[in-house]
Short mmCIF file of C-alpha atoms in Angstrom, two decimals:
data_model
loop_
_atom_site.label_atom_id
_atom_site.label_comp_id
_atom_site.label_asym_id
_atom_site.label_seq_id
_atom_site.Cartn_x
_atom_site.Cartn_y
_atom_site.Cartn_z
CA MET A 1208 -0.08 -0.08 -0.07
CA SER A 1209 1.37 3.42 -0.91
CA GLU A 1210 1.87 5.93 1.83
CA VAL A 1211 -1.07 8.36 2.56
CA LYS A 1212 1.37 11.30 1.99
CA ASP A 1213 2.02 10.02 -1.61
CA LYS A 1214 -1.72 10.04 -2.51
CA LYS A 1215 -3.03 12.83 -4.41
CA LEU A 1216 -6.32 14.72 -3.40
CA VAL A 1217 -8.16 17.86 -4.23
CA ASN A 1218 -6.91 20.61 -1.78
CA CYS A 1219 -8.49 24.13 -1.55
CA ASP A 1220 -6.58 27.29 -0.74
CA ALA A 1221 -9.06 29.28 1.34
CA SER A 1222 -7.28 32.48 0.64
CA LYS A 1223 -8.21 31.98 -2.96
CA CYS A 1224 -11.56 30.55 -2.86
CA THR A 1225 -14.39 33.03 -3.48
CA GLY A 1226 -17.25 30.48 -2.78
CA CYS A 1227 -18.44 30.77 -6.39
CA ARG A 1228 -19.38 27.04 -6.26
CA ILE A 1229 -18.32 26.50 -9.89
CA CYS A 1230 -16.37 23.45 -8.54
CA GLU A 1231 -19.75 21.88 -7.42
CA TYR A 1232 -21.40 22.56 -10.78
CA ALA A 1233 -18.46 21.15 -12.64
CA CYS A 1234 -18.58 18.02 -10.47
CA SER A 1235 -22.30 17.44 -10.86
CA MET A 1236 -22.15 17.88 -14.59
CA LYS A 1237 -19.34 15.37 -14.89
CA LYS A 1238 -20.77 12.89 -12.70
CA GLU A 1239 -24.48 13.24 -12.89
CA LYS A 1240 -24.98 15.10 -16.17
CA THR A 1241 -26.85 18.01 -14.45
CA TYR A 1242 -25.89 21.31 -12.93
CA ASN A 1243 -27.06 20.54 -9.36
CA PRO A 1244 -24.69 21.24 -6.33
CA THR A 1245 -26.72 18.75 -4.18
CA LYS A 1246 -25.26 15.99 -6.48
CA SER A 1247 -21.75 17.22 -6.21
CA ARG A 1248 -18.83 15.35 -4.52
CA ILE A 1249 -17.20 18.60 -3.45
CA ARG A 1250 -18.84 21.14 -1.15
CA VAL A 1251 -18.14 24.68 -0.63
CA VAL A 1252 -18.35 25.58 2.98
CA ARG A 1253 -18.64 29.34 4.19
CA LEU A 1254 -16.54 29.48 7.40
CA ASN A 1255 -17.43 33.08 7.92
CA PRO A 1256 -18.61 36.11 5.82
CA PHE A 1257 -15.12 36.43 4.16
CA VAL A 1258 -13.73 32.88 4.16
CA ASN A 1259 -14.95 29.87 1.92
CA LEU A 1260 -13.54 26.46 1.55
CA ALA A 1261 -14.26 23.69 -0.79
CA VAL A 1262 -14.25 20.27 0.78
CA SER A 1263 -13.89 16.86 -0.60
CA CYS A 1264 -12.40 13.39 0.41
CA ARG A 1265 -9.19 13.72 2.33
CA LEU A 1266 -8.34 10.00 1.63
CA CYS A 1267 -7.81 9.24 5.41
CA GLU A 1268 -5.58 6.46 6.36
CA ASP A 1269 -7.72 3.64 7.91
CA ALA A 1270 -10.73 5.79 6.66
CA PRO A 1271 -13.42 5.98 9.43
CA CYS A 1272 -16.19 6.01 6.88
CA VAL A 1273 -14.93 2.55 5.66
CA VAL A 1274 -14.53 1.13 9.06
CA THR A 1275 -18.00 2.14 10.39
CA CYS A 1276 -19.92 0.88 7.34
CA PRO A 1277 -22.09 -1.97 8.81
CA ARG A 1278 -22.78 -3.48 5.38
CA ASP A 1279 -19.17 -3.43 4.03
CA ALA A 1280 -20.31 -1.24 1.22
CA LEU A 1281 -17.30 1.13 1.21
CA LYS A 1282 -13.75 0.17 0.02
CA GLN A 1283 -10.62 2.14 -0.06
CA ASN A 1284 -8.26 1.59 -2.98
CA GLU A 1285 -4.90 0.80 -1.45
CA GLU A 1286 -2.89 2.71 -4.16
CA THR A 1287 -4.89 5.67 -4.70
CA GLY A 1288 -6.85 5.95 -1.33
CA VAL A 1289 -10.08 6.62 -3.26
CA ILE A 1290 -13.20 5.44 -1.52
CA LYS A 1291 -15.64 3.28 -3.67
CA VAL A 1292 -19.24 2.76 -2.79
CA ASP A 1293 -20.84 -0.63 -3.70
CA GLU A 1294 -24.29 0.54 -4.52
CA GLU A 1295 -25.63 -3.03 -4.18
CA LYS A 1296 -24.67 -3.11 -0.64
CA CYS A 1297 -25.25 0.53 0.49
CA ASN A 1298 -28.58 1.06 2.06
CA GLY A 1299 -27.92 4.72 2.90
CA CYS A 1300 -27.82 4.23 6.67
CA GLY A 1301 -25.51 7.30 6.92
CA TRP A 1302 -23.02 5.94 9.46
CA CYS A 1303 -20.21 6.67 7.14
CA ILE A 1304 -21.39 10.27 6.80
CA GLU A 1305 -21.33 10.63 10.61
CA ALA A 1306 -17.98 9.11 10.72
CA CYS A 1307 -16.29 11.50 8.36
CA ASP A 1308 -14.61 14.41 10.14
CA TYR A 1309 -14.52 16.49 6.90
CA GLY A 1310 -18.11 16.20 5.79
CA ALA A 1311 -16.78 14.63 2.45
CA LEU A 1312 -19.60 12.01 2.13
CA GLU A 1313 -23.13 12.80 1.04
CA LEU A 1314 -26.47 11.04 0.59
CA HIS A 1315 -27.57 11.24 -2.92
CA PRO A 1316 -30.94 13.23 -3.03
CA GLU A 1317 -32.64 10.76 -5.40
CA THR A 1318 -30.85 7.35 -4.93
CA LYS A 1319 -30.48 7.80 -1.10
CA GLN A 1320 -27.17 6.16 -1.42
CA VAL A 1321 -23.82 7.63 -0.38
CA PHE A 1322 -21.45 9.20 -2.68
CA VAL A 1323 -18.02 10.56 -2.42
CA CYS A 1324 -15.30 12.09 -4.65
CA ASP A 1325 -13.53 9.59 -6.81
CA LEU A 1326 -10.91 12.15 -8.19
CA CYS A 1327 -12.33 11.76 -11.81
CA ASP A 1328 -9.78 9.07 -12.40
CA GLY A 1329 -6.84 11.43 -11.68
CA GLU A 1330 -8.08 14.52 -13.62
CA PRO A 1331 -10.67 16.09 -11.16
CA GLU A 1332 -13.10 18.27 -13.07
CA CYS A 1333 -13.47 20.62 -10.13
CA VAL A 1334 -9.78 21.65 -10.38
CA LYS A 1335 -9.92 22.15 -14.06
CA TRP A 1336 -12.95 24.57 -13.83
CA CYS A 1337 -11.83 26.55 -10.57
CA PRO A 1338 -11.67 30.17 -11.86
CA GLU A 1339 -9.45 31.46 -9.08
CA GLY A 1340 -7.02 28.52 -9.03
CA ALA A 1341 -8.07 27.69 -5.41
CA LEU A 1342 -8.15 24.11 -6.10
CA GLU A 1343 -5.35 21.96 -6.89
CA PHE A 1344 -4.76 18.23 -7.28
CA THR A 1345 -1.69 17.58 -5.02
CA SER A 1346 -0.20 15.30 -2.48
CA LYS A 1347 -0.63 15.40 1.27
CA ASP A 1348 2.95 16.08 1.66
CA ASP A 1349 2.63 19.23 -0.54
CA VAL A 1350 -0.41 20.40 1.40
CA SER A 1351 1.60 19.91 4.79
CA GLU A 1352 4.46 21.91 3.38
CA LYS A 1353 2.41 24.79 2.08
CA THR A 1354 0.63 24.96 5.65
CA ARG A 1355 3.95 25.02 7.40
CA ILE A 1356 5.36 27.79 5.17
CA THR A 1357 2.06 29.89 5.60
CA ALA A 1358 2.33 29.46 9.45
CA ILE A 1359 5.98 30.55 9.44
CA LYS A 1360 5.13 33.56 7.24
CA LYS A 1361 2.33 34.57 9.61
CA LEU A 1362 4.63 34.29 12.68
CA PHE A 1363 7.26 36.50 11.08
CA GLN A 1364 4.72 38.98 10.07
CA ASN A 1365 3.29 39.03 13.64
CA ALA A 1366 6.83 39.44 15.01
CA LEU A 1367 7.56 42.29 12.68
CA LYS A 1368 4.48 44.10 13.94
CA THR A 1369 5.53 44.04 17.60
#
């Protein structure tokens, strides 16, 4: 199994996200052939009036959604980390939705089965259409490095102010 840090995921830079929700529309069109954000595998969350963040599956190691499924309907690909839902087994109980700390799983409004980002086979449609460049398809290592650099920059800026 590849390391979690090597797996690529869709990451959102909150400083660039305007909350336009084009990512949701692009996803629903790609996956459901409709412009309907309720059928999107990525969600834009408004953290406060000025900060938005698009959220999708974080490819957790030992994914809680997979572990909690009582019907064994969710499987995680060992190489990519992508969660697949077996529609024959899923009864929409929602335990996996409750288990996800990121709110990355949803219940389909029509089929009443769980759905989650599958990274569009390595070419996420949401990343392609993001007009602000807030979304990128990157590794967890890259996300961690950028977070550390941003934190250090803020520390220096705060230190210079005092």
